[in-house]
């Protein structure tokens, strides 16, 4: 069970955990994290936008555990969370587990975004019936928590350009244990949910979730509200990703073309320049082989100025 912590973490429990509560929210923390617990409780009670979910449809309730060490974190999560995991939500138990030790999830980013990401999981799973496709669950939490921004868009562009993006052959993306690939899977999922919201606008997206809640099926709600099958949506999403985020790849290809073209032009210019230098050298050599122009014309003038001699046939008798 979640609350039965094995002996591996017994040292952390010597003083026992403490808790703060407000309304239906409770934060469980260990000694030394009182201030963090207060900030966490305040942040958890601060409303944030949940696209598609009507205001007041879900309430903030549950328990947030602030794990002070890897041993406690692994005990609470069952040790099934990868090293880069910045937090865990267990919607069926209304539980969130956040690591608070220094080495936890390096590069996890804004802790408020992380907390809201996990709270969004609880809210979405409280509003919609199971099962929720993982791409939608993770994509919705990433988008609504503020984890999607222009930086995320550029990460997708760079991944596509460098060939690091997973094949966009299905929304059922793989979820690797590597931090970089997992981050990209989250961002692609967020792009799919965001694209759904763009297709229908705020009203259409809310109608989609309302229909999903009523009918118990994403596929049925998508057909009824958007007039699309899941396969049609996946095709439209793949097209959107390549068009919106793949332009950097196309630009890089164009850039490579012009770089190669420029290199070729510089090479040809160099060849032509060397040929010109060779020809100029040949002309200079020819000029040096000829007598100086001044001496040539002086000799000619002197010959013309000399008076006819005795043997000169031009002499008159």
Coordinates of C-alpha atoms in Angstrom, one line a residue, residues 81-301:
X81 CA 9.5 6.1 -11.5
X82 CA 12.5 6.9 -13.8
X83 CA 15.3 9.1 -12.4
X84 CA 14.1 12.1 -14.4
X85 CA 10.6 11.9 -13.0
X86 CA 9.8 15.3 -11.3
X87 CA 6.6 14.0 -9.7
X88 CA 4.0 11.3 -9.6
X89 CA 0.2 11.4 -9.6
X90 CA -2.0 8.5 -8.6
X91 CA -5.5 9.6 -9.5
X92 CA -7.2 6.6 -8.1
X93 CA -5.9 7.4 -4.7
X94 CA -6.0 11.2 -5.1
X95 CA -2.3 11.3 -4.2
X96 CA 0.6 13.3 -5.6
X97 CA 4.3 12.5 -4.7
X98 CA 7.0 15.2 -5.2
X99 CA 10.7 14.7 -4.5
X100 CA 12.3 17.5 -2.4
X101 CA 15.9 16.3 -2.1
X102 CA 18.6 18.2 -4.1
X103 CA 19.5 15.5 -6.6
X104 CA 15.8 14.8 -7.6
X105 CA 14.9 15.2 -11.3
X106 CA 17.8 17.4 -12.4
X107 CA 16.5 20.0 -14.9
X108 CA 12.9 19.5 -13.8
X109 CA 12.1 23.2 -14.1
X110 CA 9.6 25.4 -12.3
X111 CA 8.2 23.5 -9.2
X112 CA 4.9 25.3 -9.6
X113 CA 4.5 23.9 -13.1
X114 CA 5.4 20.4 -11.8
X115 CA 2.8 20.7 -9.1
X116 CA 0.1 21.9 -11.5
X117 CA 1.0 19.1 -13.9
X118 CA 0.2 16.5 -11.3
X119 CA -2.9 18.4 -10.1
X120 CA -4.1 18.5 -13.7
X121 CA -3.8 14.7 -13.8
X122 CA -6.1 14.5 -10.7
X123 CA -8.6 16.9 -12.2
X124 CA -8.8 15.3 -15.6
X125 CA -9.2 11.8 -14.2
X126 CA -11.8 13.0 -11.8
X127 CA -13.8 14.6 -14.7
X128 CA -13.4 12.0 -17.4
X129 CA -14.2 8.2 -17.2
X130 CA -11.4 5.7 -17.5
X131 CA -9.5 4.7 -19.5
X132 CA -7.9 8.0 -20.6
X133 CA -5.3 7.5 -23.4
X134 CA -1.9 8.2 -22.0
X135 CA -1.1 10.7 -24.8
X136 CA -4.2 12.7 -23.9
X137 CA -3.6 12.4 -20.1
X138 CA 0.1 13.5 -20.3
X139 CA -0.5 16.0 -23.1
X140 CA -3.4 17.7 -21.2
X141 CA -1.3 17.9 -18.0
X142 CA 1.7 19.3 -19.9
X143 CA -0.4 21.9 -21.7
X144 CA -2.7 23.1 -18.9
X145 CA 0.1 23.3 -16.3
X146 CA 2.2 25.7 -18.5
X147 CA 4.7 23.1 -19.4
X148 CA 4.1 23.9 -23.1
X149 CA 5.6 27.1 -24.3
X150 CA 7.7 28.4 -27.2
X151 CA 10.7 26.6 -25.8
X152 CA 8.8 23.4 -26.2
X153 CA 7.9 24.2 -29.8
X154 CA 11.6 24.8 -30.5
X155 CA 12.5 21.5 -28.9
X156 CA 10.2 19.7 -31.3
X157 CA 11.6 21.7 -34.3
X158 CA 15.2 20.8 -33.3
X159 CA 14.3 17.2 -32.7
X160 CA 12.7 16.9 -36.2
X161 CA 15.7 18.6 -37.8
X162 CA 18.2 16.4 -36.0
X163 CA 16.2 13.2 -36.6
X164 CA 15.6 12.6 -32.9
X165 CA 11.8 12.7 -33.0
X166 CA 9.9 9.4 -32.7
X167 CA 8.0 8.3 -35.8
X168 CA 4.8 10.2 -36.0
X169 CA 2.9 7.1 -37.2
X170 CA 0.5 7.1 -34.2
X171 CA -0.6 9.1 -31.2
X172 CA 0.3 6.0 -29.1
X173 CA 3.8 7.3 -28.7
X174 CA 6.4 5.2 -26.9
X175 CA 7.4 6.5 -23.5
X176 CA 11.2 5.8 -23.2
X177 CA 13.0 6.0 -19.9
X178 CA 15.5 8.5 -21.2
X179 CA 14.9 12.0 -20.1
X180 CA 15.3 13.7 -23.5
X181 CA 13.1 11.3 -25.4
X182 CA 10.5 11.3 -22.7
X183 CA 10.4 15.1 -22.6
X184 CA 9.8 15.0 -26.4
X185 CA 7.0 12.5 -26.0
X186 CA 5.3 14.8 -23.5
X187 CA 5.7 17.8 -25.8
X188 CA 4.3 15.9 -28.8
X189 CA 1.3 14.8 -26.7
X190 CA 0.8 18.3 -25.6
X191 CA 0.8 19.5 -29.3
X192 CA -1.9 16.9 -30.1
X193 CA -4.2 18.1 -27.2
X194 CA -3.5 21.7 -28.1
X195 CA -4.3 21.0 -31.7
X196 CA -7.6 19.5 -30.6
X197 CA -8.4 22.7 -28.8
X198 CA -7.5 24.8 -31.8
X199 CA -9.7 22.8 -34.1
X200 CA -12.8 23.3 -32.0
X201 CA -12.0 26.5 -30.1
X202 CA -12.7 26.8 -26.4
X203 CA -16.4 25.9 -26.8
X204 CA -15.7 23.0 -29.1
X205 CA -13.0 21.6 -26.8
X206 CA -15.3 21.9 -23.8
X207 CA -18.1 20.2 -25.7
X208 CA -15.7 17.4 -26.6
X209 CA -14.8 16.7 -23.0
X210 CA -18.4 17.0 -21.9
X211 CA -19.4 14.4 -24.6
X212 CA -16.6 12.2 -23.6
X213 CA -17.7 12.4 -19.9
X214 CA -21.3 11.6 -20.9
X215 CA -20.7 8.8 -23.5
X216 CA -17.6 7.3 -21.8
X217 CA -15.6 7.2 -25.0
X218 CA -13.1 9.6 -26.6
X219 CA -13.7 8.0 -30.0
X220 CA -17.5 8.5 -29.9
X221 CA -17.1 12.1 -28.6
X222 CA -14.6 12.9 -31.3
X223 CA -17.0 11.7 -34.0
X224 CA -20.1 13.4 -32.6
X225 CA -18.5 16.8 -31.8
X226 CA -15.7 17.1 -34.3
X227 CA -17.0 14.9 -37.1
X228 CA -13.7 13.0 -37.2
X229 CA -12.6 9.5 -36.6
X230 CA -9.4 9.0 -34.5
X231 CA -7.5 8.0 -37.6
X232 CA -8.5 11.2 -39.3
X233 CA -7.5 13.2 -36.4
X234 CA -4.1 11.4 -36.2
X235 CA -3.5 12.2 -39.9
X236 CA -4.4 15.9 -39.4
X237 CA -2.2 16.0 -36.3
X238 CA 0.8 14.5 -38.1
X239 CA 0.3 17.0 -41.0
X240 CA 0.2 19.9 -38.5
X241 CA 3.3 18.8 -36.7
X242 CA 5.4 18.6 -39.9
X243 CA 4.0 21.8 -41.3
X244 CA 4.2 23.9 -38.1
X245 CA 7.4 22.4 -36.5
X246 CA 9.2 20.9 -39.5
X247 CA 9.9 24.1 -41.3
X248 CA 13.3 24.3 -39.5
X249 CA 14.2 21.0 -41.1
X250 CA 13.3 22.4 -44.5
X251 CA 15.1 25.6 -43.8
X252 CA 18.2 23.6 -42.8
X253 CA 18.1 21.7 -46.0
X254 CA 17.8 24.9 -48.0
X255 CA 20.6 26.4 -46.0
X256 CA 22.8 23.4 -46.7
X257 CA 22.0 23.8 -50.4
X258 CA 23.0 27.4 -50.5
X259 CA 26.1 26.8 -48.4
X260 CA 27.2 24.1 -50.9
X261 CA 26.4 26.4 -53.8
X262 CA 28.4 29.2 -52.2
X263 CA 31.4 26.9 -51.7
X264 CA 31.1 25.8 -55.3
X265 CA 31.0 29.4 -56.5
X266 CA 34.0 30.3 -54.4
X267 CA 35.9 27.3 -55.8
X268 CA 35.1 28.2 -59.4
X269 CA 36.1 31.8 -58.7
X270 CA 39.4 30.6 -57.4
X271 CA 40.0 28.4 -60.4
X272 CA 39.2 31.3 -62.8
X273 CA 41.4 33.7 -60.8
X274 CA 44.4 31.2 -61.0
X275 CA 43.9 30.9 -64.7
X276 CA 43.9 34.7 -65.1
X277 CA 47.1 35.0 -63.1
X278 CA 48.8 32.4 -65.3
X279 CA 47.7 34.2 -68.5
X280 CA 48.9 37.5 -67.1
X281 CA 52.3 35.9 -66.3
X282 CA 52.5 34.6 -69.8
X283 CA 51.8 38.1 -71.3
X284 CA 54.4 39.7 -69.0
X285 CA 57.0 37.1 -70.2
X286 CA 56.2 37.9 -73.9
X287 CA 56.6 41.6 -73.1
X288 CA 60.0 41.0 -71.5
X289 CA 61.1 39.0 -74.6
X290 CA 60.5 42.0 -77.0
X291 CA 62.9 45.0 -77.3
X292 CA 62.0 48.1 -75.4
X293 CA 59.6 50.3 -77.4
X294 CA 61.7 53.5 -77.0
X295 CA 64.9 51.9 -78.3
X296 CA 63.0 50.4 -81.3
X297 CA 61.5 53.7 -82.4
X298 CA 64.8 55.6 -81.8
X299 CA 66.7 53.1 -84.1
X300 CA 64.1 53.5 -86.8
X301 CA 64.2 57.3 -86.7

